[in-house]
Amino acid sequence: MQVGKNKKEYPVSLPTTRQLEQELRLEKYKKSSVHVFRSTIFTLVTVAAVAVLIAVLLLPVLQIYGTSMSPTLTEGNIVLSVKGSSFETGDVVAFYYNNKILVKRVIAQSGQWVDISKDGTVYVDDIAIDEPYLTEKALGECDLELPYQVPESKIFVMGDHRSASVDSRSSTIGCIAEEQIVGKIVFRVWPLNEFGFVD
């Protein structure tokens, strides 16, 4: 007995060279697309990680709360600070105080003498400092015995809104240590109409 004698045979069509080439191209395209997708995701994650590191370690981004630095900085401003340890009189710095970050202006440094007259004029080493950023002068909250010498490795800071700011004039805050400093405020990024360097 012969098995399958009456079984119909169907012709099998073999793929043409062109079809094989198209299939190969499609497979290569799929592999290439997956590779590009993975590469893009890796690049985005790397860029995001670098941006976070820069923001945390080199250029901390801060939002201003309160009015102690007005009119220079007002509530809601977003600013960039730069890490560093070299500061001059007039620089605006951010520093840690009681689990908060405060922003004030550098007035005097280690070893310098600070004196403030009743009308709010500030003297450093007996020379009145030029403060074009102020709209008003005031002695403010001051419980220091003036003239006052800034202790070693400390910085004397004051807010620009002298009548409202609590700063190094008060023993509540006092002078700040260099290790407390987050960075120097250099640039305002928000609001956009005030975008630019901070003086």
Tab-separated table of C-alpha atoms in Angstrom:
chain	number	residue	atom	x	y	z
A	1	MET	CA	0.000	0.000	0.000
A	2	GLN	CA	1.390	3.360	-0.972
A	3	VAL	CA	0.754	6.139	1.425
A	4	GLY	CA	-0.018	9.600	0.105
A	5	LYS	CA	-0.340	8.658	-3.507
A	6	ASN	CA	-3.524	10.660	-3.883
A	7	LYS	CA	-2.211	13.546	-1.786
A	8	LYS	CA	-2.157	16.792	-3.752
A	9	GLU	CA	1.174	18.554	-3.947
A	10	TYR	CA	1.250	22.317	-3.803
A	11	PRO	CA	4.079	24.260	-5.295
A	12	VAL	CA	6.275	26.046	-2.746
A	13	SER	CA	7.356	29.509	-3.794
A	14	LEU	CA	10.865	30.433	-2.693
A	15	PRO	CA	11.555	34.047	-1.754
A	16	THR	CA	13.249	36.074	-4.393
A	17	THR	CA	16.552	37.820	-3.849
A	18	ARG	CA	14.754	41.165	-3.698
A	19	GLN	CA	12.425	39.919	-0.967
A	20	LEU	CA	15.382	38.596	1.024
A	21	GLU	CA	17.140	41.932	0.699
A	22	GLN	CA	13.999	43.748	1.887
A	23	GLU	CA	13.696	41.416	4.884
A	24	LEU	CA	17.362	41.988	5.750
A	25	ARG	CA	16.924	45.750	5.466
A	26	LEU	CA	13.839	45.608	7.716
A	27	GLU	CA	15.710	43.602	10.355
A	28	LYS	CA	18.675	45.998	10.201
A	29	TYR	CA	16.284	48.961	10.520
A	30	LYS	CA	14.610	47.385	13.563
A	31	LYS	CA	17.974	46.734	15.219
A	32	SER	CA	19.152	50.238	14.322
A	33	SER	CA	15.955	51.806	15.733
A	34	VAL	CA	16.320	49.919	19.013
A	35	HIS	CA	19.984	50.960	19.186
A	36	VAL	CA	19.127	54.633	18.512
A	37	PHE	CA	16.318	54.528	21.105
A	38	ARG	CA	18.589	53.006	23.755
A	39	SER	CA	21.358	55.435	22.905
A	40	THR	CA	18.957	58.409	23.150
A	41	ILE	CA	17.598	57.268	26.521
A	42	PHE	CA	21.153	56.734	27.836
A	43	THR	CA	22.191	60.202	26.627
A	44	LEU	CA	19.140	61.858	28.208
A	45	VAL	CA	19.706	60.094	31.544
A	46	THR	CA	23.399	61.058	31.488
A	47	VAL	CA	22.632	64.699	30.672
A	48	ALA	CA	19.982	64.836	33.413
A	49	ALA	CA	22.403	63.326	35.955
A	50	VAL	CA	25.146	65.791	35.000
A	51	ALA	CA	22.667	68.699	35.211
A	52	VAL	CA	21.586	67.594	38.695
A	53	LEU	CA	25.205	67.263	39.839
A	54	ILE	CA	26.065	70.713	38.482
A	55	ALA	CA	22.952	72.214	40.090
A	56	VAL	CA	23.730	70.630	43.462
A	57	LEU	CA	27.520	70.855	43.547
A	58	LEU	CA	28.514	73.839	41.413
A	59	LEU	CA	25.502	76.034	40.632
A	60	PRO	CA	22.817	75.622	43.290
A	61	VAL	CA	19.452	77.048	42.177
A	62	LEU	CA	17.601	78.941	44.936
A	63	GLN	CA	14.222	80.613	45.330
A	64	ILE	CA	14.014	83.814	47.365
A	65	TYR	CA	11.565	84.031	50.265
A	66	GLY	CA	10.893	87.140	52.338
A	67	THR	CA	11.833	90.780	51.871
A	68	SER	CA	15.184	91.127	53.651
A	69	MET	CA	17.050	91.555	50.342
A	70	SER	CA	14.610	93.880	48.587
A	71	PRO	CA	14.864	95.789	46.325
A	72	THR	CA	17.798	93.736	44.959
A	73	LEU	CA	15.988	90.399	45.295
A	74	THR	CA	12.272	89.996	45.930
A	75	GLU	CA	10.106	87.098	47.014
A	76	GLY	CA	9.689	84.508	44.266
A	77	ASN	CA	12.925	85.362	42.427
A	78	ILE	CA	14.868	82.292	41.298
A	79	VAL	CA	18.634	82.699	41.298
A	80	LEU	CA	21.810	80.769	40.521
A	81	SER	CA	24.682	80.673	42.971
A	82	VAL	CA	28.297	79.718	42.376
A	83	LYS	CA	30.322	77.675	44.841
A	84	GLY	CA	33.486	79.348	46.037
A	85	SER	CA	35.375	80.633	49.038
A	86	SER	CA	36.525	84.037	47.849
A	87	PHE	CA	34.123	86.878	48.636
A	88	GLU	CA	34.319	90.665	48.541
A	89	THR	CA	32.361	93.423	50.207
A	90	GLY	CA	29.130	93.831	48.246
A	91	ASP	CA	28.830	90.204	47.111
A	92	VAL	CA	25.432	88.580	47.692
A	93	VAL	CA	25.774	85.157	49.314
A	94	ALA	CA	23.493	82.318	50.362
A	95	PHE	CA	24.277	80.427	53.563
A	96	TYR	CA	22.833	77.756	55.831
A	97	TYR	CA	21.225	78.849	59.087
A	98	ASN	CA	19.052	76.553	61.260
A	99	ASN	CA	18.165	74.183	58.381
A	100	LYS	CA	17.232	77.136	56.170
A	101	ILE	CA	19.108	78.995	53.469
A	102	LEU	CA	19.354	82.750	53.965
A	103	VAL	CA	20.569	85.321	51.446
A	104	LYS	CA	22.466	88.441	52.565
A	105	ARG	CA	25.203	90.783	51.371
A	106	VAL	CA	28.857	90.557	52.444
A	107	ILE	CA	29.834	93.674	54.405
A	108	ALA	CA	33.123	92.753	56.080
A	109	GLN	CA	35.456	89.828	56.495
A	110	SER	CA	37.640	88.250	59.147
A	111	GLY	CA	39.613	90.826	61.164
A	112	GLN	CA	37.850	93.911	59.754
A	113	TRP	CA	36.083	96.435	61.964
A	114	VAL	CA	32.421	97.274	61.339
A	115	ASP	CA	30.687	100.377	62.629
A	116	ILE	CA	27.163	101.606	61.846
A	117	SER	CA	26.008	105.159	62.538
A	118	LYS	CA	22.510	105.984	63.815
A	119	ASP	CA	21.430	106.970	60.298
A	120	GLY	CA	22.504	103.528	59.025
A	121	THR	CA	25.751	104.447	57.253
A	122	VAL	CA	28.073	101.438	57.398
A	123	TYR	CA	31.806	101.866	57.988
A	124	VAL	CA	34.397	99.140	57.440
A	125	ASP	CA	37.804	99.923	58.953
A	126	ASP	CA	36.612	103.543	59.456
A	127	ILE	CA	35.708	104.024	55.772
A	128	ALA	CA	32.044	104.459	54.755
A	129	ILE	CA	31.253	101.809	52.156
A	130	ASP	CA	29.477	102.735	48.940
A	131	GLU	CA	26.084	100.974	48.825
A	132	PRO	CA	24.264	101.949	45.595
A	133	TYR	CA	21.937	98.940	45.980
A	134	LEU	CA	20.162	100.469	49.007
A	135	THR	CA	16.981	102.522	48.780
A	136	GLU	CA	17.058	103.348	52.496
A	137	LYS	CA	19.582	103.186	55.310
A	138	ALA	CA	18.725	102.096	58.851
A	139	LEU	CA	20.520	100.875	61.954
A	140	GLY	CA	17.914	98.114	62.184
A	141	GLU	CA	17.985	95.292	64.713
A	142	CYS	CA	21.445	95.677	66.229
A	143	ASP	CA	22.518	94.359	69.616
A	144	LEU	CA	26.261	94.426	68.897
A	145	GLU	CA	28.703	96.634	70.713
A	146	LEU	CA	29.993	98.867	67.921
A	147	PRO	CA	32.573	99.134	66.481
A	148	TYR	CA	32.702	95.365	66.114
A	149	GLN	CA	35.599	93.246	64.869
A	150	VAL	CA	34.681	90.295	62.663
A	151	PRO	CA	36.005	87.056	64.224
A	152	GLU	CA	38.507	84.823	62.456
A	153	SER	CA	37.113	82.730	59.565
A	154	LYS	CA	33.777	84.580	59.728
A	155	ILE	CA	31.926	86.985	57.440
A	156	PHE	CA	29.709	89.903	58.487
A	157	VAL	CA	26.545	90.048	56.361
A	158	MET	CA	23.539	92.367	56.108
A	159	GLY	CA	20.314	92.370	54.121
A	160	ASP	CA	19.572	95.212	51.704
A	161	HIS	CA	16.256	96.001	53.420
A	162	ARG	CA	18.091	97.274	56.483
A	163	SER	CA	15.089	98.100	58.668
A	164	ALA	CA	13.577	94.603	58.253
A	165	SER	CA	16.573	92.289	57.855
A	166	VAL	CA	17.827	90.175	60.753
A	167	ASP	CA	21.490	89.551	60.029
A	168	SER	CA	24.994	89.828	61.533
A	169	ARG	CA	23.920	92.968	63.427
A	170	SER	CA	21.885	90.664	65.654
A	171	SER	CA	23.372	88.014	67.948
A	172	THR	CA	20.491	85.778	66.804
A	173	ILE	CA	22.359	85.164	63.543
A	174	GLY	CA	25.755	86.783	64.104
A	175	CYS	CA	28.645	86.430	61.708
A	176	ILE	CA	28.609	83.404	59.448
A	177	ALA	CA	31.324	80.801	59.078
A	178	GLU	CA	32.789	80.197	55.636
A	179	GLU	CA	31.665	76.547	55.749
A	180	GLN	CA	28.035	77.707	56.081
A	181	ILE	CA	28.140	79.416	52.694
A	182	VAL	CA	26.209	77.761	49.862
A	183	GLY	CA	27.590	80.126	47.238
A	184	LYS	CA	27.669	83.590	45.742
A	185	ILE	CA	24.432	84.686	44.045
A	186	VAL	CA	25.393	85.695	40.527
A	187	PHE	CA	22.375	85.377	38.229
A	188	ARG	CA	18.599	85.788	38.378
A	189	VAL	CA	16.688	83.426	36.064
A	190	TRP	CA	13.133	84.285	37.154
A	191	PRO	CA	11.099	86.372	36.529
A	192	LEU	CA	12.102	86.629	32.890
A	193	ASN	CA	11.707	90.416	32.789
A	194	GLU	CA	14.459	90.639	35.468
A	195	PHE	CA	16.689	87.966	33.862
A	196	GLY	CA	20.352	88.858	34.314
A	197	PHE	CA	23.267	89.297	36.680
A	198	VAL	CA	22.671	90.191	40.337
A	199	ASP	CA	24.595	93.271	41.539
